[in-house]
Short mmCIF file of C-alpha atoms in Angstrom, two decimals:
data_model
loop_
_atom_site.label_atom_id
_atom_site.label_comp_id
_atom_site.label_asym_id
_atom_site.label_seq_id
_atom_site.Cartn_x
_atom_site.Cartn_y
_atom_site.Cartn_z
CA MET A 1 135.00 86.63 131.70
CA ILE A 2 135.42 82.97 133.99
CA ARG A 3 135.83 81.25 130.83
CA ALA A 4 138.19 83.05 129.18
CA ALA A 5 139.72 82.93 132.57
CA ILE A 6 140.27 79.17 132.48
CA TYR A 7 141.05 78.84 129.05
CA SER A 8 144.34 81.10 129.84
CA LEU A 9 145.49 79.66 132.75
CA ILE A 10 145.30 75.85 130.39
CA ILE A 11 146.89 77.26 127.51
CA PHE A 12 149.60 79.04 130.63
CA VAL A 13 149.88 76.00 132.07
CA GLY A 14 150.31 73.74 129.11
CA ALA A 15 152.90 75.65 127.80
CA ILE A 16 154.57 75.36 130.97
CA ALA A 17 154.79 72.04 131.31
CA ALA A 18 155.74 71.74 127.42
CA VAL A 19 158.78 73.94 128.11
CA ILE A 20 160.04 71.00 131.17
CA LEU A 21 159.07 68.67 128.55
CA LEU A 22 162.09 70.34 125.87
CA VAL A 23 164.05 71.08 129.27
CA GLN A 24 163.75 67.19 130.85
CA PHE A 25 164.21 66.03 127.51
CA ASP A 26 167.96 67.99 126.99
CA PHE A 27 166.37 69.41 124.05
CA LEU A 28 166.01 73.01 124.37
CA ALA A 29 170.02 72.74 125.45
CA LYS A 30 170.81 70.76 122.50
CA SER A 31 168.82 72.31 120.03
CA GLN A 32 169.33 76.10 117.38
CA PHE A 33 166.89 77.09 119.73
CA CYS A 34 169.17 77.80 123.17
CA LYS A 35 172.84 79.32 123.24
CA PRO A 36 175.16 78.40 125.35
CA ASP A 37 174.81 80.17 128.44
CA ASP A 38 171.87 81.51 127.46
CA PRO A 39 169.17 82.50 130.05
CA CYS A 40 167.31 80.25 127.73
CA ILE A 41 164.15 79.02 130.11
CA GLN A 42 163.74 82.24 131.24
CA GLN A 43 163.74 83.49 127.38
CA TRP A 44 161.28 81.33 126.18
CA PHE A 45 159.23 81.95 129.77
CA ALA A 46 158.89 85.17 128.91
CA ALA A 47 158.64 84.40 124.93
CA LEU A 48 155.36 82.34 126.10
CA SER A 49 153.99 84.39 128.56
CA GLY A 50 153.22 87.16 125.77
CA TRP A 51 151.40 84.32 123.69
CA VAL A 52 149.52 83.30 126.35
CA GLY A 53 148.83 87.02 126.66
CA ALA A 54 147.48 87.35 123.43
CA ILE A 55 145.46 84.17 123.00
CA ALA A 56 143.69 85.00 126.29
CA THR A 57 142.61 88.35 125.08
CA LEU A 58 141.33 87.06 121.82
CA THR A 59 139.99 84.21 124.09
CA THR A 60 138.11 86.62 125.75
CA LEU A 61 136.94 88.79 122.46
CA PHE A 62 135.75 85.45 121.40
CA LEU A 63 133.56 84.54 124.03
CA LEU A 64 132.10 88.92 124.54
CA ARG A 65 131.14 88.15 120.79
CA GLU A 66 129.13 85.11 121.77
CA GLN A 67 127.46 86.31 124.61
CA ILE A 68 126.27 89.53 123.35
CA LEU A 69 125.25 87.28 119.90
CA GLN A 70 123.57 85.00 122.89
CA SER A 71 122.14 88.41 124.77
CA GLY A 72 120.68 89.52 121.87
CA LYS A 73 118.61 85.89 121.06
CA GLN A 74 117.45 86.25 124.31
CA HIS A 75 115.97 89.48 124.13
CA ALA A 76 114.41 88.95 121.26
CA GLN A 77 112.94 86.08 123.17
CA SER A 78 111.91 87.87 126.04
CA ILE A 79 110.26 90.17 123.34
CA ARG A 80 108.43 87.63 121.76
CA ALA A 81 107.30 86.26 124.59
CA GLU A 82 106.42 89.58 126.30
CA TYR A 83 103.67 90.31 122.87
CA ARG A 84 103.10 87.07 122.10
CA ASP A 85 99.14 87.37 122.11
CA ASP A 86 100.25 91.15 119.77
CA ILE A 87 101.56 88.41 117.95
CA ARG A 88 98.81 85.86 117.14
CA LEU A 89 96.78 88.62 116.75
CA ALA A 90 98.42 90.36 113.60
CA GLU A 91 98.95 86.51 112.00
CA ARG A 92 95.44 86.23 112.63
CA VAL A 93 95.06 89.74 110.79
CA MET A 94 97.00 89.53 108.31
CA ASN A 95 95.72 85.90 106.95
CA ARG A 96 91.98 87.58 107.57
CA CYS A 97 92.93 90.38 105.14
CA ILE A 98 94.42 87.88 102.57
CA LEU A 99 90.94 86.25 102.83
CA LEU A 100 89.33 89.91 102.16
CA GLN A 101 91.66 91.07 99.41
CA TYR A 102 90.54 88.03 97.67
CA ARG A 103 87.02 88.66 97.99
CA ALA A 104 87.32 91.82 96.86
CA GLU A 105 89.75 91.50 94.24
CA GLU A 106 87.28 88.61 92.68
CA MET A 107 84.37 91.15 92.86
CA ILE A 108 86.30 93.38 91.07
CA ARG A 109 86.94 90.98 88.36
CA ILE A 110 83.06 90.27 87.78
CA LYS A 111 82.43 94.25 87.83
CA GLU A 112 84.66 94.70 85.35
CA LYS A 113 83.75 91.52 83.26
CA ALA A 114 79.80 92.76 83.25
CA ALA A 115 81.07 96.00 82.38
CA HIS A 116 82.46 95.17 79.55
CA GLY A 117 80.38 92.91 78.03
CA SER A 118 81.83 89.65 78.39
CA ALA A 119 79.09 88.17 80.84
CA ASP A 120 76.05 88.05 80.28
CA MET A 121 73.78 89.57 82.79
CA ARG A 122 72.24 86.72 84.59
CA SER A 123 75.47 85.23 84.71
CA ALA A 124 77.50 88.65 85.42
CA TYR A 125 73.59 88.72 88.68
CA SER A 126 74.63 85.20 89.77
CA ASP A 127 78.73 85.47 90.18
CA ALA A 128 77.89 88.80 92.40
CA GLN A 129 75.49 86.74 94.56
CA SER A 130 77.77 84.71 95.40
CA ALA A 131 80.76 87.41 96.18
CA ILE A 132 78.38 88.67 98.31
CA LYS A 133 78.09 86.29 100.25
CA LEU A 134 81.14 84.77 100.60
CA LEU A 135 82.16 88.37 101.49
CA THR A 136 79.29 88.87 104.04
CA LEU A 137 81.16 84.96 105.72
CA GLU A 138 84.26 86.77 105.94
CA PHE A 139 83.00 89.26 107.85
CA GLU A 140 80.77 87.10 110.48
CA LYS A 141 83.96 86.45 111.96
CA ILE A 142 85.79 90.19 112.58
CA ASP A 143 86.54 89.79 116.45
CA ASP A 144 90.20 89.15 115.35
CA LEU A 145 89.68 93.17 113.10
CA GLN A 146 88.18 94.99 115.48
CA ALA A 147 90.09 94.21 118.55
CA TRP A 148 92.73 95.49 115.91
CA ASP A 149 91.83 97.92 115.07
CA ALA A 150 90.82 99.08 118.23
CA LYS A 151 94.09 98.99 119.85
CA HIS A 152 96.45 99.83 116.39
CA MET A 153 94.62 101.66 113.64
CA SER A 154 93.67 105.02 115.39
CA GLY A 155 93.66 107.27 112.55
CA ALA A 156 93.51 105.49 109.97
CA LEU A 157 92.14 106.12 106.67
CA TYR A 158 89.98 102.75 106.10
CA THR A 159 87.16 101.87 108.41
CA LEU A 160 85.03 98.60 109.14
CA GLU A 161 82.12 100.26 109.70
CA PRO A 162 81.55 101.76 106.54
CA ALA A 163 82.49 98.76 104.16
CA LEU A 164 79.95 96.54 106.20
CA ASP A 165 77.01 99.48 106.08
CA LYS A 166 77.86 99.06 101.79
CA LEU A 167 78.22 95.79 101.84
CA GLU A 168 74.34 95.78 103.83
CA ARG A 169 72.77 97.43 101.38
CA LEU A 170 74.04 95.40 98.40
CA HIS A 171 72.41 92.48 100.34
CA THR A 172 69.29 94.75 98.96
CA ASN A 173 69.88 95.67 95.36
CA PHE A 174 71.28 91.97 94.74
CA GLY A 175 68.96 90.22 96.98
CA GLY A 176 65.90 89.16 94.15
CA PRO A 177 65.94 87.01 91.91
CA GLY A 178 67.44 90.65 89.12
CA ASP A 179 64.50 91.16 87.26
CA ILE A 180 64.72 94.60 87.78
CA LEU A 181 68.14 95.48 87.04
CA PHE A 182 67.79 93.17 83.78
CA GLY A 183 64.81 95.86 82.76
CA ASP A 184 66.56 98.74 83.68
CA PRO A 185 70.38 100.06 82.32
CA MET A 186 70.33 102.48 84.64
CA TYR A 187 69.86 100.64 87.87
CA TRP A 188 72.03 97.82 86.84
CA SER A 189 75.22 100.02 86.73
CA VAL A 190 74.17 102.09 89.24
CA SER A 191 73.81 98.42 91.76
CA PHE A 192 76.98 97.17 89.50
CA ASN A 193 78.92 100.18 90.82
CA SER A 194 78.02 100.30 94.65
CA PHE A 195 79.03 96.28 94.19
CA PHE A 196 82.14 97.94 92.97
CA THR A 197 82.58 100.18 95.38
CA VAL A 198 82.05 98.16 98.31
CA ALA A 199 85.00 95.98 96.54
CA LEU A 200 87.64 98.97 96.38
CA ASP A 201 86.55 99.55 100.22
CA VAL A 202 87.85 96.01 101.53
CA LEU A 203 90.08 96.02 99.05
CA SER A 204 91.86 99.16 101.06
CA TYR A 205 90.93 98.21 104.57
CA ALA A 206 92.25 94.67 104.01
CA ARG A 207 95.54 96.12 102.47
CA GLU A 208 95.96 99.04 105.54
CA ARG A 209 95.55 96.35 107.82
CA GLN A 210 97.74 93.45 106.66
CA ALA A 211 101.03 96.03 106.31
CA SER A 212 99.99 97.33 109.82
CA ALA A 213 99.81 93.34 111.27
CA ALA A 214 103.41 92.73 108.86
CA GLU A 215 104.66 95.71 110.09
CA LEU A 216 104.94 94.65 113.87
CA ILE A 217 105.59 91.47 113.45
CA LYS A 218 108.58 92.27 111.46
CA ASP A 219 109.79 94.94 114.39
CA LEU A 220 108.86 92.11 117.24
CA SER A 221 111.22 89.53 115.60
#
């Protein structure tokens, strides 16, 4: 508001100066803008005051708009500063969930290849063992996931513990050389179904957390 008043004063002073110069050089008196014996200067000042008022109003509106935009930016910055830790946690959770989804989707592809006979038993078994080890490594870094679940995921459809329990049991099924599975089609089918179930659980868990983290980041950005 102070700046608007200053700008209006500058404009008004400039207009007065312009009129004074025109009068000084007798331009108004000799031009079409003034008739003889008319209070020309008073009329010009009256007209200029209206224009100055309009310009001052526009200037004030422009400055108010700038203040509102600046206030919005400052508000967003203050929110980000206040919730900086939550935002950083959400970003880490999103990155972790992207990796978990990748591992789970790879496990689903391995299971489908084994089910459709597009991979021999030993190759499928070896791929499953590798996938289980990689997924286990991802779940060794669960501090952020546990912190996120404790703070933001009350009432979640999918929780961490059942997936970890099932993953632990997979180490028993796929822990040896695989000779038992190769010789028993039923055991092979049950083991790979368990493998598939873990992949689906992990995929659902990761997607649920990623969506929650993305929503928080959106709300606080």
